[in-house]
Tab-separated table of C-alpha atoms in Angstrom:
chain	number	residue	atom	x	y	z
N	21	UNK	CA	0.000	0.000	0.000
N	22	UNK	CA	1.062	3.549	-0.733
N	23	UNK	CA	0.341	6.135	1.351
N	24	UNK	CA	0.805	10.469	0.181
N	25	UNK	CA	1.085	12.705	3.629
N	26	UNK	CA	0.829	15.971	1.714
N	27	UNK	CA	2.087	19.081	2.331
N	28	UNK	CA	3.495	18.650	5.871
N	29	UNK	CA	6.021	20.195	7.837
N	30	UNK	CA	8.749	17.518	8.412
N	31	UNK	CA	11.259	17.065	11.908
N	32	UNK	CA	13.790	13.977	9.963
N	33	UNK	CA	15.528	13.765	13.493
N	34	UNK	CA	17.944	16.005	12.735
N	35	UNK	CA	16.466	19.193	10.727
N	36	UNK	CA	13.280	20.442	9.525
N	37	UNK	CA	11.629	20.506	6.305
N	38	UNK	CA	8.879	23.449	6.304
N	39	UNK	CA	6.470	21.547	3.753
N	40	UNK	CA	7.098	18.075	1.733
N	41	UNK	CA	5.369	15.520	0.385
N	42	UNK	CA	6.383	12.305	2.268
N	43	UNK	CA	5.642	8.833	-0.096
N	44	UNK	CA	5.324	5.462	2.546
N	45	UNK	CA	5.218	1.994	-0.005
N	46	UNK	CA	4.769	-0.464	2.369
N	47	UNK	CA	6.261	-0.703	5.205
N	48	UNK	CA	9.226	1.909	3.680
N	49	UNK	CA	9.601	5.633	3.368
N	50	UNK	CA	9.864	5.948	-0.086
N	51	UNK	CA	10.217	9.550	-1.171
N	52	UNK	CA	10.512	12.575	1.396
N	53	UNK	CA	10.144	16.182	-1.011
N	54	UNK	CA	7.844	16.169	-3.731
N	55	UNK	CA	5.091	13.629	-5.051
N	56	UNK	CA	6.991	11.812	-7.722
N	57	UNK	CA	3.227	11.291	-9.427
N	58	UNK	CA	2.683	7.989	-8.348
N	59	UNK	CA	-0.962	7.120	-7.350
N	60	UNK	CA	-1.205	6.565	-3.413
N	61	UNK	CA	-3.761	4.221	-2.055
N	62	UNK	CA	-4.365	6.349	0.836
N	63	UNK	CA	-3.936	10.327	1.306
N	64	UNK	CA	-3.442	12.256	4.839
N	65	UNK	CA	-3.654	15.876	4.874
N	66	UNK	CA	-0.886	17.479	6.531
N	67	UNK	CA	-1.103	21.254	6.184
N	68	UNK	CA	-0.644	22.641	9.973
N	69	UNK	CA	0.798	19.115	11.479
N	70	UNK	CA	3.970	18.334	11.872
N	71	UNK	CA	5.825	14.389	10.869
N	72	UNK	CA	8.281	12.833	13.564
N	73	UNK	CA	10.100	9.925	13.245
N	74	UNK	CA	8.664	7.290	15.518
N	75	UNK	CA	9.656	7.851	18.917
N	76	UNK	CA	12.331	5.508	20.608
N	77	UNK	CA	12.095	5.550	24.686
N	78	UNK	CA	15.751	4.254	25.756
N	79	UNK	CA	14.802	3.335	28.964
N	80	UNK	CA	12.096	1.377	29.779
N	81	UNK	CA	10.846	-1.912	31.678
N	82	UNK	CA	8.032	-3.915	29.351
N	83	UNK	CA	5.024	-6.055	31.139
N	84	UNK	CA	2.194	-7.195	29.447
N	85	UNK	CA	0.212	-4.465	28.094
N	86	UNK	CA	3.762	-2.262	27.895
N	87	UNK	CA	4.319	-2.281	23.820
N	88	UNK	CA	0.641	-1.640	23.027
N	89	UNK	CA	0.035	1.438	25.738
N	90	UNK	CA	3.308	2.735	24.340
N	91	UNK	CA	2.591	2.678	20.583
N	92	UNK	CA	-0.543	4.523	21.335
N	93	UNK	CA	1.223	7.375	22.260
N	94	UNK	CA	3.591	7.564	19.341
N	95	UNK	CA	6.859	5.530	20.720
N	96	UNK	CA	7.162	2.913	18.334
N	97	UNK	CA	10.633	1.676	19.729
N	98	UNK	CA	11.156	0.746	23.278
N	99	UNK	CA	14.876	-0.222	24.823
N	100	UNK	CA	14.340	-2.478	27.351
N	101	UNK	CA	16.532	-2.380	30.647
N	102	UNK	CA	15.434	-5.606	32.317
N	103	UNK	CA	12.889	-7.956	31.292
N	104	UNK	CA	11.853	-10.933	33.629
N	105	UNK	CA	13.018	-13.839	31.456
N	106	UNK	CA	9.650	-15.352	31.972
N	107	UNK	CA	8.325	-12.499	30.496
N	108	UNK	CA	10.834	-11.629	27.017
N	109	UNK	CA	9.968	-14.557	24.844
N	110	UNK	CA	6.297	-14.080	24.442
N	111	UNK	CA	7.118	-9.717	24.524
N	112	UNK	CA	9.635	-10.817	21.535
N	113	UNK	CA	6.954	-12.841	19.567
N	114	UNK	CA	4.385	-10.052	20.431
N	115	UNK	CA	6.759	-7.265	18.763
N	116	UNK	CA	7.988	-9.651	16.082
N	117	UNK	CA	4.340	-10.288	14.580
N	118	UNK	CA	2.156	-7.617	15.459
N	119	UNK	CA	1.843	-4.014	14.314
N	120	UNK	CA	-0.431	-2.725	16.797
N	121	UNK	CA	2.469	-2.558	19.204
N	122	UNK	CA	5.584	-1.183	19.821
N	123	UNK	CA	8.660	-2.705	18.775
N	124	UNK	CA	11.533	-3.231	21.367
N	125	UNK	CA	14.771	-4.137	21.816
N	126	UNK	CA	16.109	-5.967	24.943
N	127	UNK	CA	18.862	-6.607	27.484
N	128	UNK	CA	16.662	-9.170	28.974
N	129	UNK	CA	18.500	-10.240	31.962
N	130	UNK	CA	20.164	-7.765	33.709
N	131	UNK	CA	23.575	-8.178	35.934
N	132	UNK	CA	23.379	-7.258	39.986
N	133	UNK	CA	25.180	-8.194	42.985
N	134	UNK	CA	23.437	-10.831	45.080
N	135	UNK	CA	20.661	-9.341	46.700
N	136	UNK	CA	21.325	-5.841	44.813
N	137	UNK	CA	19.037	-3.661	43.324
N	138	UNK	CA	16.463	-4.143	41.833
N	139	UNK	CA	15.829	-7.063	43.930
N	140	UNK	CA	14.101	-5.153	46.654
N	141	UNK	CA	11.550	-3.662	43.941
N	142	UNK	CA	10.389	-6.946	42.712
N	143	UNK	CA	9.602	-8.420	45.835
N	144	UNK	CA	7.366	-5.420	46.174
N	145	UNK	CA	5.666	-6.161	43.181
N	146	UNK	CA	4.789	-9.680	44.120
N	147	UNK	CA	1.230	-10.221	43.240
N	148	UNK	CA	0.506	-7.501	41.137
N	149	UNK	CA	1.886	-7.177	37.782
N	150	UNK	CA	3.978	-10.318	38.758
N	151	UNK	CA	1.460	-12.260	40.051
N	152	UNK	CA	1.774	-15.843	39.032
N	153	UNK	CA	6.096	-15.133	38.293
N	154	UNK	CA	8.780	-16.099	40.056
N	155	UNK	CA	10.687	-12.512	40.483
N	156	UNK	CA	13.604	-14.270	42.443
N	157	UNK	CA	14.456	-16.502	39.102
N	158	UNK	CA	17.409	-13.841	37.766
N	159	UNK	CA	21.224	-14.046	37.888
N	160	UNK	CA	23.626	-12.068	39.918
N	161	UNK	CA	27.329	-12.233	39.330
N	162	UNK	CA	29.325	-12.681	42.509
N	163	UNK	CA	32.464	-13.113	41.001
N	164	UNK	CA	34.462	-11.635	38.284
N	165	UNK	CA	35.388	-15.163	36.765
N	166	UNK	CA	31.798	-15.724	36.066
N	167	UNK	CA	31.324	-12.771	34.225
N	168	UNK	CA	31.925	-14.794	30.701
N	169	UNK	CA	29.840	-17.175	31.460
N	170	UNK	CA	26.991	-14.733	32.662
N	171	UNK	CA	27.536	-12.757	29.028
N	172	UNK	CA	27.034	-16.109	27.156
N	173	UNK	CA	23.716	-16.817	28.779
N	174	UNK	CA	22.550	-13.116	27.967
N	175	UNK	CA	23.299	-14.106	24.406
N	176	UNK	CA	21.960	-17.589	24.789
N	177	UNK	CA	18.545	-15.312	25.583
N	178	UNK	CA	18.760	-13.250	22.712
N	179	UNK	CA	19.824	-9.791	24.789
N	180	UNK	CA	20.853	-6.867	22.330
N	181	UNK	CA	23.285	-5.370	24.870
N	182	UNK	CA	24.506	-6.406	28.170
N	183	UNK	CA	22.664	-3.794	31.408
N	184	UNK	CA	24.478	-3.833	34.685
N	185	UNK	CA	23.825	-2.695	38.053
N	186	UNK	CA	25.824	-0.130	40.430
N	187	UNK	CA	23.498	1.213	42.740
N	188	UNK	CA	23.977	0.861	46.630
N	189	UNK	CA	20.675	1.959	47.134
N	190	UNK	CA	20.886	5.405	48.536
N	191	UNK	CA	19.067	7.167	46.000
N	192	UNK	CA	16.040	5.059	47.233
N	193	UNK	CA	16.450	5.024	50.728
N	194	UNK	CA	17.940	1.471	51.639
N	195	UNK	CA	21.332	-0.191	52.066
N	196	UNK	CA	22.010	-2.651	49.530
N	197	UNK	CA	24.518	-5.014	48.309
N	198	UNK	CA	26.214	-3.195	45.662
N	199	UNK	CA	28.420	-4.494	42.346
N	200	UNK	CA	32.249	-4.470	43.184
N	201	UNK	CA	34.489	-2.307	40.352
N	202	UNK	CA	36.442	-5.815	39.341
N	203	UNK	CA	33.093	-7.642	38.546
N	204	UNK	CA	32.096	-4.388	36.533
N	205	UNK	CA	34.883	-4.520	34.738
N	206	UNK	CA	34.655	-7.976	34.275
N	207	UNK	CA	31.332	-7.715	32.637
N	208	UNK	CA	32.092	-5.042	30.579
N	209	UNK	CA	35.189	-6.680	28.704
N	210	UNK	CA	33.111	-10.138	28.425
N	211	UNK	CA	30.535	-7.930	26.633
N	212	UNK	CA	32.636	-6.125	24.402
N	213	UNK	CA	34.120	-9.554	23.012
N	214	UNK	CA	31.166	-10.738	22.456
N	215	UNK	CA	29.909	-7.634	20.152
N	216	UNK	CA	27.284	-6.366	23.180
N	217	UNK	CA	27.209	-2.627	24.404
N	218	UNK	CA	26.830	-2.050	27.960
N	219	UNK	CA	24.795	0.093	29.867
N	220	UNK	CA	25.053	1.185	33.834
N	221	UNK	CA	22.521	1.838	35.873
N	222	UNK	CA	24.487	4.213	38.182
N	223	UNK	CA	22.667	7.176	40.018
N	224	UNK	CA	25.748	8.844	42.153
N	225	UNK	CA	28.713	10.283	40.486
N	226	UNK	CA	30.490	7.463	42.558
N	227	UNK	CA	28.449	4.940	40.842
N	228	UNK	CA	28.984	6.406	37.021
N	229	UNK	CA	32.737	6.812	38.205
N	230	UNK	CA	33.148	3.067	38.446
N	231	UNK	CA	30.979	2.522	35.714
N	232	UNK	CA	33.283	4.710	33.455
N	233	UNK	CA	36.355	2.957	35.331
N	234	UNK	CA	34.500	-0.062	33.734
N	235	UNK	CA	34.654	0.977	30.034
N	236	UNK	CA	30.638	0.836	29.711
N	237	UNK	CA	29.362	2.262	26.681
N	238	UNK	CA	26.321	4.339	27.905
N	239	UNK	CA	24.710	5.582	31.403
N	240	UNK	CA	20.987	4.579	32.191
N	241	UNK	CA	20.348	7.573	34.261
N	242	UNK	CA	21.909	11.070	34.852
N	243	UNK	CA	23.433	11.072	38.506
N	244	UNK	CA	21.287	12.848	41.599
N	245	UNK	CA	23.629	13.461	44.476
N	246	UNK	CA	25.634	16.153	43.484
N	247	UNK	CA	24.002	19.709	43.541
N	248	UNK	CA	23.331	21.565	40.527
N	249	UNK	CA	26.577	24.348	40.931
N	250	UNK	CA	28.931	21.833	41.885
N	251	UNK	CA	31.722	22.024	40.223
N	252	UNK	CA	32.407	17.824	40.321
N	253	UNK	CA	29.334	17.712	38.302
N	254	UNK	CA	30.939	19.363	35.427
N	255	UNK	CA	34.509	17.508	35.688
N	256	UNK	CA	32.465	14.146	35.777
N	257	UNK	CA	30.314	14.980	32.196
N	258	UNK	CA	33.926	15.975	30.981
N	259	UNK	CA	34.967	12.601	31.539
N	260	UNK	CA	32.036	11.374	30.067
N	261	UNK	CA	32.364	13.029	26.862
N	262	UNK	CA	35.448	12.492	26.677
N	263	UNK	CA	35.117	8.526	26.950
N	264	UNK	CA	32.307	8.901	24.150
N	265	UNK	CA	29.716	7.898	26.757
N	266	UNK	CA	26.442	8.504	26.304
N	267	UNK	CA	23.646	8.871	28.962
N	268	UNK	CA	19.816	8.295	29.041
N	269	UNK	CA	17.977	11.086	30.949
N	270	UNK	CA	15.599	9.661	32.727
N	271	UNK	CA	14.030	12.962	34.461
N	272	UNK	CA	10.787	11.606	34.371
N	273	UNK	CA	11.530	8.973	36.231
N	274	UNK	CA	13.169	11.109	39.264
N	275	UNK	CA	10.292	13.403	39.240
N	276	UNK	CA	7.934	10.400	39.995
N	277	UNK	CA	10.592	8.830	42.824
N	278	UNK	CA	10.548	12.599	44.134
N	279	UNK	CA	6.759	12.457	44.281
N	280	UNK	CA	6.877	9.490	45.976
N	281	UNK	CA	9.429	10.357	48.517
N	282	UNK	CA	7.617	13.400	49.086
N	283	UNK	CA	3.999	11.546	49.531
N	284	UNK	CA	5.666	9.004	52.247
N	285	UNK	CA	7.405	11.720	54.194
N	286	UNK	CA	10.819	9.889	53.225
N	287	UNK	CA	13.276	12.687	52.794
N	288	UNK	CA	16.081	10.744	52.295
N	289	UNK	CA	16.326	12.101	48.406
N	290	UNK	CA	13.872	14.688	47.984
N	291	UNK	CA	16.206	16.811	45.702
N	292	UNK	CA	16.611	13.691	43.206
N	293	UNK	CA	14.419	15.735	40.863
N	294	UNK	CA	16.525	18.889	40.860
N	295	UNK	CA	19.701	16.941	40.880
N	296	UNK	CA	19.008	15.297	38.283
N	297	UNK	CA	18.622	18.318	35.796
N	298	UNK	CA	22.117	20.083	37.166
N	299	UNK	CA	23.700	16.807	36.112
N	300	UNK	CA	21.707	16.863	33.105
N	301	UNK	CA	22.821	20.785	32.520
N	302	UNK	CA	26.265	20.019	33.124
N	303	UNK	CA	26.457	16.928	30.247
N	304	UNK	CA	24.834	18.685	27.671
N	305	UNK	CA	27.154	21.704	27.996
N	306	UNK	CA	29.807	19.179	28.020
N	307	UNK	CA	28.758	17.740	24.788
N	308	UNK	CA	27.284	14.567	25.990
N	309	UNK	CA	24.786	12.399	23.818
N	310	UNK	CA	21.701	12.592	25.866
N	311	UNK	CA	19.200	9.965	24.753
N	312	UNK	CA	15.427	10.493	26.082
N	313	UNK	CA	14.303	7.813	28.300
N	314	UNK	CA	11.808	7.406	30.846
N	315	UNK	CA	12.354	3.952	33.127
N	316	UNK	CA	8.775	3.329	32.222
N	317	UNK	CA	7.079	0.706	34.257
N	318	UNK	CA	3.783	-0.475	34.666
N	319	UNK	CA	3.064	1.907	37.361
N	320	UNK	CA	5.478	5.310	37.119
N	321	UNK	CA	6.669	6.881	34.595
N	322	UNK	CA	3.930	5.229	32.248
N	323	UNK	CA	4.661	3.691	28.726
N	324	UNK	CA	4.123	6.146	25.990
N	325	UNK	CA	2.908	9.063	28.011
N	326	UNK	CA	5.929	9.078	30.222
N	327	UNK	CA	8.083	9.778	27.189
N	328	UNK	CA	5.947	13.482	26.518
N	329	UNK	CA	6.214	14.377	30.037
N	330	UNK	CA	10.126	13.441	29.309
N	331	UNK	CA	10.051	15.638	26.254
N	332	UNK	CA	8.813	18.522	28.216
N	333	UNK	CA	11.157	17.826	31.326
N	334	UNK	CA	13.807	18.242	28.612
N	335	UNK	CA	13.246	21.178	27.394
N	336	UNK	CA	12.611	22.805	30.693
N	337	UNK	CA	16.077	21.791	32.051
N	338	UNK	CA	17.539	23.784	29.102
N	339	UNK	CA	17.445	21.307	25.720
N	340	UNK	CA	15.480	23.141	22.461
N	341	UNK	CA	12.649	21.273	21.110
N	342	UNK	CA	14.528	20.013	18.310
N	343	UNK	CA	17.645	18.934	20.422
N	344	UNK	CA	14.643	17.084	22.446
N	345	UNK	CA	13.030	15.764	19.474
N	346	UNK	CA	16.898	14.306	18.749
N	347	UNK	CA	16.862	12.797	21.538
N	348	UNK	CA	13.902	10.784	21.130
N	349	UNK	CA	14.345	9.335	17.548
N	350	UNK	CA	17.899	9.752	15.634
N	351	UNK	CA	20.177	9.569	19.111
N	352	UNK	CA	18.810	6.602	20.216
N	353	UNK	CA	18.734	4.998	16.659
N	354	UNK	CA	22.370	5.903	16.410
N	355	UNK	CA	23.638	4.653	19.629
N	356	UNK	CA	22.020	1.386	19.882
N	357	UNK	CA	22.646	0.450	16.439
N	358	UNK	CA	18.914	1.071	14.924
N	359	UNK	CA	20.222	1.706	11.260
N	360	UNK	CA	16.400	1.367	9.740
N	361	UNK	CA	14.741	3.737	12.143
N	362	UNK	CA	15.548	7.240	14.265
N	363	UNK	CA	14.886	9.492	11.017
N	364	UNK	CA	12.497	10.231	8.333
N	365	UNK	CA	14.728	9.677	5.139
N	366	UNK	CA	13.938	7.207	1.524
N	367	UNK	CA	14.821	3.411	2.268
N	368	UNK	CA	13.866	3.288	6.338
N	369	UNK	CA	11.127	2.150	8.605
N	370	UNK	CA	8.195	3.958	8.144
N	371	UNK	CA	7.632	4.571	11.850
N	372	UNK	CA	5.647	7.762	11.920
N	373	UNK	CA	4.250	10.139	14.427
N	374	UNK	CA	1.670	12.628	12.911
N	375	UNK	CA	1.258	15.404	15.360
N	376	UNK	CA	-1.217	18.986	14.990
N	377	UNK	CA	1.290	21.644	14.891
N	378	UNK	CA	4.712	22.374	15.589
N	379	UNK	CA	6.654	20.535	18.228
N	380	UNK	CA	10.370	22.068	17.173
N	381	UNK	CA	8.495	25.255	18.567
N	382	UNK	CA	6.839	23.952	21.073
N	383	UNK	CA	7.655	20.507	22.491
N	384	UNK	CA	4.105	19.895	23.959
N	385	UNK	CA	2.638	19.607	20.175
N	386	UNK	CA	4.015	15.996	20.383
N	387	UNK	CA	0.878	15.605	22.453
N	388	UNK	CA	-1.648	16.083	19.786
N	389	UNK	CA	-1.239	12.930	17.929
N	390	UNK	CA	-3.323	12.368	15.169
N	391	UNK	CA	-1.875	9.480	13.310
N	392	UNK	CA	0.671	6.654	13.951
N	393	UNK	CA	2.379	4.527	11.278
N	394	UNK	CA	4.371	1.505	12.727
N	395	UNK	CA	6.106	-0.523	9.906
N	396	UNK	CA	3.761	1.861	7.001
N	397	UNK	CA	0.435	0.443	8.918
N	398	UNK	CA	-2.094	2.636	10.003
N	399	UNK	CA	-2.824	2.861	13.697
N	400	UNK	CA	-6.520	3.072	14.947
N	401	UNK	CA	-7.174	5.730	16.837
């Protein structure tokens, strides 16, 4: 099927076209400009609207229900952090076959210390969104010897890059058995040789210190225990850039911990929300790649909506619209390897977002979705 979106304005995830024709044949962009003439099946107007790449959240968790609630809101692509491995077959098959839901890549099993986070999180969730799961049936890596061994069963599961865990748990209030910097290390360098990016979840500078000592290739989260004019803060997104790290935001999802710290009386972090954007101010002076991500969840941030509120956080802490936009589609494409998607150009993915006016002048236009094309089909909405 061929499908003419006339006269719209264009983001491509790195510039902006004031009016084209965009051509999809298929499930491919075929011609982003002028209409070459060809008949289209279909027609959408898009005088006044606005066409975005589909957007990719780079940090999320995905339940049942996760894809489908996200593709409704225009995120097409979802990187996984940590899938229960009871869950990521069937979420594979799901993304794999449908086109009513979001597609995602993994790192399905995700590396902690015995006991370490997130541990404590799914015993919470015992009987809710779990219910009927074992949440105790993951790995940890006690050693660094079994690092290799630990990399070859992430592979054995089919995980597109390798997520590990350096969190001590002071960011959420507890004390927790935290990843030594050998085994880090460890499981960075087994990655690497077997062609697998790594990601840290670190949220102190001391945690994305010995994740950078570690040679990891990204950050899941910006850090939240430094205040915004201190002066470390800067030196460590120096290092980061200079390493050719790159780091998921994740505001969203310190807003909502904030919230929650707030609503319990627990003021062990309550400035996680503000610290969060100094660090993020800090690595975007520095040069960093910032990739939008949310942590979504099935509870807070949300899948799909969580990724506008993102947006929005974004620009607030100091990003333009179009540096956010970046950040949700080409970035992300780029860093994880996404060759096919990210960008509206001939030849990829025709992962769409069709949106009522202009988001790279005012982010909360992404919003105001009026169509969404995963793989050139048509979403209902």
């Amino acid at each position: 099927m061929r499908t003419l979106i006339r006269d719209v304005s264009v983001f491509d995830g790195e510039r902006t076209i004031a009016t084209a024709d965009v051509v999809l044949d298929g499930d491919r962009i075929d011609s982003v400009g002028t209409d070459a003439g060809h008949p289209a099946d279909v027609e959408v107007a898009g005088a006044g609207r606005t066409l975005l790449p589909g957007l990719i959240d780079a940090h999320t968790h995905v339940f049942d229900g996760s894809l489908a609630e996200a593709l409704r809101y225009g995120v097409t692509t979802e990187l996984d952090m940590f899938c229960l491995p009871q869950m990521l077959p069937r979420q594979r098959r799901l993304a794999a076959e449908n086109d009513d839901v979001a597609d995602f890549r993994s790192a399905g099993t995700l590396a902690t210390a015995p006991g370490g986070h997130p541990t404590q999180l799914l015993a919470a969730l015992a009987g809710t969104v779990l219910d009927g799961i074992d949440a105790t049936a993951i790995d940890f890596v006690s050693d660094p010897a079994q690092a290799p061994a630990f990399v070859a069963a992430r592979l054995a599961e089919g995980a597109d890059y390798l997520k590990i865990v350096i969190d001590d748990g002071t960011v959420h209030g507890a004390d927790l058995p935290v990843m030594t910097p050998e085994i880090a290390a460890a499981l960075a360098a087994a990655a690497h040789d077997a062609g697998l990016r790594v990601i840290a979840h670190a949220i102190t500078a001391s945690e994305a210190t010995i994740a950078l000592d570690a040679g990891v290739d990204g950050l899941a989260h910006v850090w939240t225990d430094l205040a915004q004019d201190d002066p470390a803060s800067q030196r460590l997104a120096e290092r980061v850039r200079a390493q050719g790290v790159f780091v998921v935001t994740t505001l969203a999802y310190f807003e909502a911990i904030t919230a929650q710290h707030l609503e319990t009386a627990d003021c062990a972090r309550p400035g996680s929300s503000a610290n969060a954007v100094g660090a993020l101010r800090a690595l975007r002076q520095a040069g960093v790649p910032l990739l939008a991500g949310t942590d979504a969840t099935p509870f807070a941030p949300a899948h799909g909506a969580g990724m506008h509120r993102e947006l929005h956080l974004l620009t607030e802490a100091g990003l333009s619209p179009q540096e956010a936009l970046a950040a949700a589609t080409s970035l992300p494409a780029c860093h994880f390897g996404l060759t096919d998607r990210g960008r509206i150009a001939p030849g990829l993915r025709a992962d769409l977002v069709l949106v009522e006016g202009d988001p790279t002048r005012d982010i909360t236009a992404t919003g105001s979705i009026t169509d969404v094309w995963r793989r050139g089909v048509r979403q209902s909405r």
